[in-house]
């Protein structure tokens, strides 16, 4: 059996920065971009999309999970999130929950403190397993 190819975090971060450059964030002035690898090798991305009705703005992760489903589904394996300067950013609490649905506890996230599993970022997560 051959070992899986090492993850190219720089390439993933570049994809997140590219998505961030297309964010629609006129109200917060805080563009965010995300990118993830899927277990079949796909790379998917997302950016935040705000709204004049402030509370309904979409985080970048919303676009990412939508793209995941729309391009064939699968499981998220690796994830990165960047701010407007292109620096690593932690996903907000709601978005950790979005990621949990499709990546589970083993999803690996790039954070400002290095690589972390989603289990570390969202301990004792509520998920599909709780619904039986
Ligand atoms: N934002 C994201 O897109 N993802 C996160 O995980 C953190 C926050 C966006 C939401 C809003 O458009 C802007 O960042 C400022 O909160």
PDB file of C-alpha atoms and ligand atoms in Angstrom:
ATOM      1  CA  UNK A   1       0.000   0.000   0.000  1.00  0.00           C
ATOM      2  CA  UNK A   2       1.329   3.480  -0.855  1.00  0.00           C
ATOM      3  CA  UNK A   3       1.278   6.228   1.746  1.00  0.00           C
ATOM      4  CA  UNK A   4      -1.102   9.129   1.036  1.00  0.00           C
ATOM      5  CA  UNK A   5       0.525  12.187  -0.550  1.00  0.00           C
ATOM      6  CA  UNK A   6       1.461  14.858   2.007  1.00  0.00           C
ATOM      7  CA  UNK A   7      -0.979  17.737   2.131  1.00  0.00           C
ATOM      8  CA  UNK A   8       0.170  20.872   0.321  1.00  0.00           C
ATOM      9  CA  UNK A   9      -1.004  23.420   2.888  1.00  0.00           C
ATOM     10  CA  UNK A  10       0.555  26.305   0.940  1.00  0.00           C
ATOM     11  CA  UNK A  11      -1.541  25.410  -2.112  1.00  0.00           C
ATOM     12  CA  UNK A  12      -4.672  25.111   0.039  1.00  0.00           C
ATOM     13  CA  UNK A  13      -3.932  28.483   1.664  1.00  0.00           C
ATOM     14  CA  UNK A  14      -3.427  30.055  -1.781  1.00  0.00           C
ATOM     15  CA  UNK A  15      -6.853  28.763  -2.856  1.00  0.00           C
ATOM     16  CA  UNK A  16      -8.368  30.269   0.310  1.00  0.00           C
ATOM     17  CA  UNK A  17      -6.658  33.613  -0.396  1.00  0.00           C
ATOM     18  CA  UNK A  18      -7.954  33.554  -3.946  1.00  0.00           C
ATOM     19  CA  UNK A  19     -11.504  32.960  -2.661  1.00  0.00           C
ATOM     20  CA  UNK A  20     -11.004  35.694  -0.043  1.00  0.00           C
ATOM     21  CA  UNK A  21     -10.148  38.149  -2.846  1.00  0.00           C
ATOM     22  CA  UNK A  22     -13.705  37.635  -4.157  1.00  0.00           C
ATOM     23  CA  UNK A  23     -15.499  38.000  -0.817  1.00  0.00           C
ATOM     24  CA  UNK A  24     -18.450  40.376  -0.620  1.00  0.00           C
ATOM     25  CA  UNK A  25     -17.923  42.085   2.726  1.00  0.00           C
ATOM     26  CA  UNK A  26     -18.867  45.765   2.304  1.00  0.00           C
ATOM     27  CA  UNK A  27     -20.421  46.020   5.790  1.00  0.00           C
ATOM     28  CA  UNK A  28     -17.761  44.473   8.017  1.00  0.00           C
ATOM     29  CA  UNK A  29     -14.834  45.224   5.727  1.00  0.00           C
ATOM     30  CA  UNK A  30     -13.564  41.807   6.849  1.00  0.00           C
ATOM     31  CA  UNK A  31     -13.140  39.463   3.878  1.00  0.00           C
ATOM     32  CA  UNK A  32     -12.656  35.770   4.643  1.00  0.00           C
ATOM     33  CA  UNK A  33     -11.679  32.882   2.388  1.00  0.00           C
ATOM     34  CA  UNK A  34     -11.695  29.165   3.059  1.00  0.00           C
ATOM     35  CA  UNK A  35     -10.481  26.080   1.229  1.00  0.00           C
ATOM     36  CA  UNK A  36     -10.726  22.389   1.975  1.00  0.00           C
ATOM     37  CA  UNK A  37      -9.728  19.040   0.586  1.00  0.00           C
ATOM     38  CA  UNK A  38     -12.354  16.364   0.060  1.00  0.00           C
ATOM     39  CA  UNK A  39     -11.645  12.654   0.524  1.00  0.00           C
ATOM     40  CA  UNK A  40     -11.788  12.063  -3.248  1.00  0.00           C
ATOM     41  CA  UNK A  41      -9.033  14.647  -3.884  1.00  0.00           C
ATOM     42  CA  UNK A  42     -11.246  17.597  -4.823  1.00  0.00           C
ATOM     43  CA  UNK A  43     -10.377  21.054  -3.537  1.00  0.00           C
ATOM     44  CA  UNK A  44     -13.282  23.344  -2.700  1.00  0.00           C
ATOM     45  CA  UNK A  45     -13.431  26.956  -1.587  1.00  0.00           C
ATOM     46  CA  UNK A  46     -15.738  29.634  -0.225  1.00  0.00           C
ATOM     47  CA  UNK A  47     -15.866  33.318   0.694  1.00  0.00           C
ATOM     48  CA  UNK A  48     -18.127  35.347   2.956  1.00  0.00           C
ATOM     49  CA  UNK A  49     -21.118  37.050   1.360  1.00  0.00           C
ATOM     50  CA  UNK A  50     -22.734  39.780   3.465  1.00  0.00           C
ATOM     51  CA  UNK A  51     -26.119  41.439   3.138  1.00  0.00           C
ATOM     52  CA  UNK A  52     -27.722  44.815   3.824  1.00  0.00           C
ATOM     53  CA  UNK A  53     -29.799  42.861   6.343  1.00  0.00           C
ATOM     54  CA  UNK A  54     -26.643  42.354   8.417  1.00  0.00           C
ATOM     55  CA  UNK A  55     -27.747  39.291  10.370  1.00  0.00           C
ATOM     56  CA  UNK A  56     -28.268  37.100   7.321  1.00  0.00           C
ATOM     57  CA  UNK A  57     -24.741  37.456   5.948  1.00  0.00           C
ATOM     58  CA  UNK A  58     -23.124  34.170   4.993  1.00  0.00           C
ATOM     59  CA  UNK A  59     -19.795  33.052   6.409  1.00  0.00           C
ATOM     60  CA  UNK A  60     -17.245  31.698   3.951  1.00  0.00           C
ATOM     61  CA  UNK A  61     -17.833  28.197   5.330  1.00  0.00           C
ATOM     62  CA  UNK A  62     -21.479  28.339   4.201  1.00  0.00           C
ATOM     63  CA  UNK A  63     -20.294  28.683   0.612  1.00  0.00           C
ATOM     64  CA  UNK A  64     -17.783  25.894   1.141  1.00  0.00           C
ATOM     65  CA  UNK A  65     -20.311  23.317   2.348  1.00  0.00           C
ATOM     66  CA  UNK A  66     -22.697  24.349  -0.410  1.00  0.00           C
ATOM     67  CA  UNK A  67     -19.959  23.795  -2.980  1.00  0.00           C
ATOM     68  CA  UNK A  68     -19.174  20.438  -1.342  1.00  0.00           C
ATOM     69  CA  UNK A  69     -22.737  19.229  -1.849  1.00  0.00           C
ATOM     70  CA  UNK A  70     -23.152  20.813  -5.284  1.00  0.00           C
ATOM     71  CA  UNK A  71     -19.983  19.207  -6.671  1.00  0.00           C
ATOM     72  CA  UNK A  72     -20.667  15.676  -5.506  1.00  0.00           C
ATOM     73  CA  UNK A  73     -20.568  15.504  -1.701  1.00  0.00           C
ATOM     74  CA  UNK A  74     -17.930  13.520   0.175  1.00  0.00           C
ATOM     75  CA  UNK A  75     -16.040  14.090   3.409  1.00  0.00           C
ATOM     76  CA  UNK A  76     -13.832  17.058   4.283  1.00  0.00           C
ATOM     77  CA  UNK A  77     -10.318  16.001   5.316  1.00  0.00           C
ATOM     78  CA  UNK A  78      -8.257  19.232   5.532  1.00  0.00           C
ATOM     79  CA  UNK A  79      -9.379  22.846   5.962  1.00  0.00           C
ATOM     80  CA  UNK A  80      -7.887  26.306   6.067  1.00  0.00           C
ATOM     81  CA  UNK A  81      -9.398  29.757   6.649  1.00  0.00           C
ATOM     82  CA  UNK A  82      -7.720  33.111   5.977  1.00  0.00           C
ATOM     83  CA  UNK A  83      -8.459  36.741   6.830  1.00  0.00           C
ATOM     84  CA  UNK A  84      -8.104  39.777   4.584  1.00  0.00           C
ATOM     85  CA  UNK A  85      -4.320  39.735   4.993  1.00  0.00           C
ATOM     86  CA  UNK A  86      -4.158  36.099   3.963  1.00  0.00           C
ATOM     87  CA  UNK A  87      -3.226  34.983   7.476  1.00  0.00           C
ATOM     88  CA  UNK A  88      -4.635  31.846   9.097  1.00  0.00           C
ATOM     89  CA  UNK A  89      -7.887  32.461  10.944  1.00  0.00           C
ATOM     90  CA  UNK A  90      -9.972  30.285  13.255  1.00  0.00           C
ATOM     91  CA  UNK A  91     -13.487  29.503  12.042  1.00  0.00           C
ATOM     92  CA  UNK A  92     -16.297  30.923  14.170  1.00  0.00           C
ATOM     93  CA  UNK A  93     -18.288  28.632  16.439  1.00  0.00           C
ATOM     94  CA  UNK A  94     -21.225  28.182  14.086  1.00  0.00           C
ATOM     95  CA  UNK A  95     -18.868  27.303  11.265  1.00  0.00           C
ATOM     96  CA  UNK A  96     -17.086  24.689  13.380  1.00  0.00           C
ATOM     97  CA  UNK A  97     -20.485  23.031  13.637  1.00  0.00           C
ATOM     98  CA  UNK A  98     -20.960  23.267   9.852  1.00  0.00           C
ATOM     99  CA  UNK A  99     -17.562  21.650   9.349  1.00  0.00           C
ATOM    100  CA  UNK A 100     -18.322  18.919  11.884  1.00  0.00           C
ATOM    101  CA  UNK A 101     -21.268  17.708   9.836  1.00  0.00           C
ATOM    102  CA  UNK A 102     -19.052  16.964   6.833  1.00  0.00           C
ATOM    103  CA  UNK A 103     -15.627  16.367   8.369  1.00  0.00           C
ATOM    104  CA  UNK A 104     -16.277  14.906  11.797  1.00  0.00           C
ATOM    105  CA  UNK A 105     -13.795  14.964  14.678  1.00  0.00           C
ATOM    106  CA  UNK A 106     -10.768  13.973  12.543  1.00  0.00           C
ATOM    107  CA  UNK A 107     -10.935  16.940  10.148  1.00  0.00           C
ATOM    108  CA  UNK A 108      -7.542  18.697  10.256  1.00  0.00           C
ATOM    109  CA  UNK A 109      -7.635  22.500  10.453  1.00  0.00           C
ATOM    110  CA  UNK A 110      -4.841  24.964   9.920  1.00  0.00           C
ATOM    111  CA  UNK A 111      -5.051  27.555  12.725  1.00  0.00           C
ATOM    112  CA  UNK A 112      -2.861  30.448  13.909  1.00  0.00           C
ATOM    113  CA  UNK A 113      -1.514  27.965  16.495  1.00  0.00           C
ATOM    114  CA  UNK A 114      -0.748  25.250  13.953  1.00  0.00           C
ATOM    115  CA  UNK A 115      -2.626  22.155  12.837  1.00  0.00           C
ATOM    116  CA  UNK A 116      -5.510  21.037  15.034  1.00  0.00           C
ATOM    117  CA  UNK A 117      -8.217  18.421  14.696  1.00  0.00           C
ATOM    118  CA  UNK A 118     -11.806  19.566  14.757  1.00  0.00           C
ATOM    119  CA  UNK A 119     -12.218  17.491  17.914  1.00  0.00           C
ATOM    120  CA  UNK A 120      -9.755  19.907  19.574  1.00  0.00           C
ATOM    121  CA  UNK A 121     -11.546  22.967  18.195  1.00  0.00           C
ATOM    122  CA  UNK A 122     -15.070  21.738  18.965  1.00  0.00           C
ATOM    123  CA  UNK A 123     -14.883  19.246  21.832  1.00  0.00           C
ATOM    124  CA  UNK A 124     -17.864  17.042  22.654  1.00  0.00           C
ATOM    125  CA  UNK A 125     -19.558  18.150  19.454  1.00  0.00           C
ATOM    126  CA  UNK A 126     -23.226  17.571  18.847  1.00  0.00           C
ATOM    127  CA  UNK A 127     -23.619  15.816  15.526  1.00  0.00           C
ATOM    128  CA  UNK A 128     -25.471  13.294  13.402  1.00  0.00           C
ATOM    129  CA  UNK A 129     -24.488  10.564  15.891  1.00  0.00           C
ATOM    130  CA  UNK A 130     -26.728  12.149  18.505  1.00  0.00           C
ATOM    131  CA  UNK A 131     -29.802  11.815  16.349  1.00  0.00           C
ATOM    132  CA  UNK A 132     -29.554   8.039  16.220  1.00  0.00           C
TER     133      UNK A 132
HETATM  134  N1  LIG B   1     -16.617  35.176   8.913  1.00  0.00           N
HETATM  135  C1  LIG B   1     -16.514  34.070   8.112  1.00  0.00           C
HETATM  136  O1  LIG B   1     -16.797  34.145   6.913  1.00  0.00           O
HETATM  137  N2  LIG B   1     -16.102  32.908   8.662  1.00  0.00           N
HETATM  138  C2  LIG B   1     -15.701  32.768   9.958  1.00  0.00           C
HETATM  139  O2  LIG B   1     -15.433  31.652  10.402  1.00  0.00           O
HETATM  140  C3  LIG B   1     -15.544  33.969  10.796  1.00  0.00           C
HETATM  141  C4  LIG B   1     -16.317  35.160  10.337  1.00  0.00           C
HETATM  142  C5  LIG B   1     -17.102  36.440   8.325  1.00  0.00           C
HETATM  143  C6  LIG B   1     -18.521  36.795   8.704  1.00  0.00           C
HETATM  144  C7  LIG B   1     -18.529  38.278   8.435  1.00  0.00           C
HETATM  145  O3  LIG B   1     -18.845  38.486   7.065  1.00  0.00           O
HETATM  146  C8  LIG B   1     -17.095  38.724   8.679  1.00  0.00           C
HETATM  147  O4  LIG B   1     -16.316  37.537   8.743  1.00  0.00           O
HETATM  148  C9  LIG B   1     -16.895  39.514   9.976  1.00  0.00           C
HETATM  149  O5  LIG B   1     -17.409  38.810  11.056  1.00  0.00           O
END
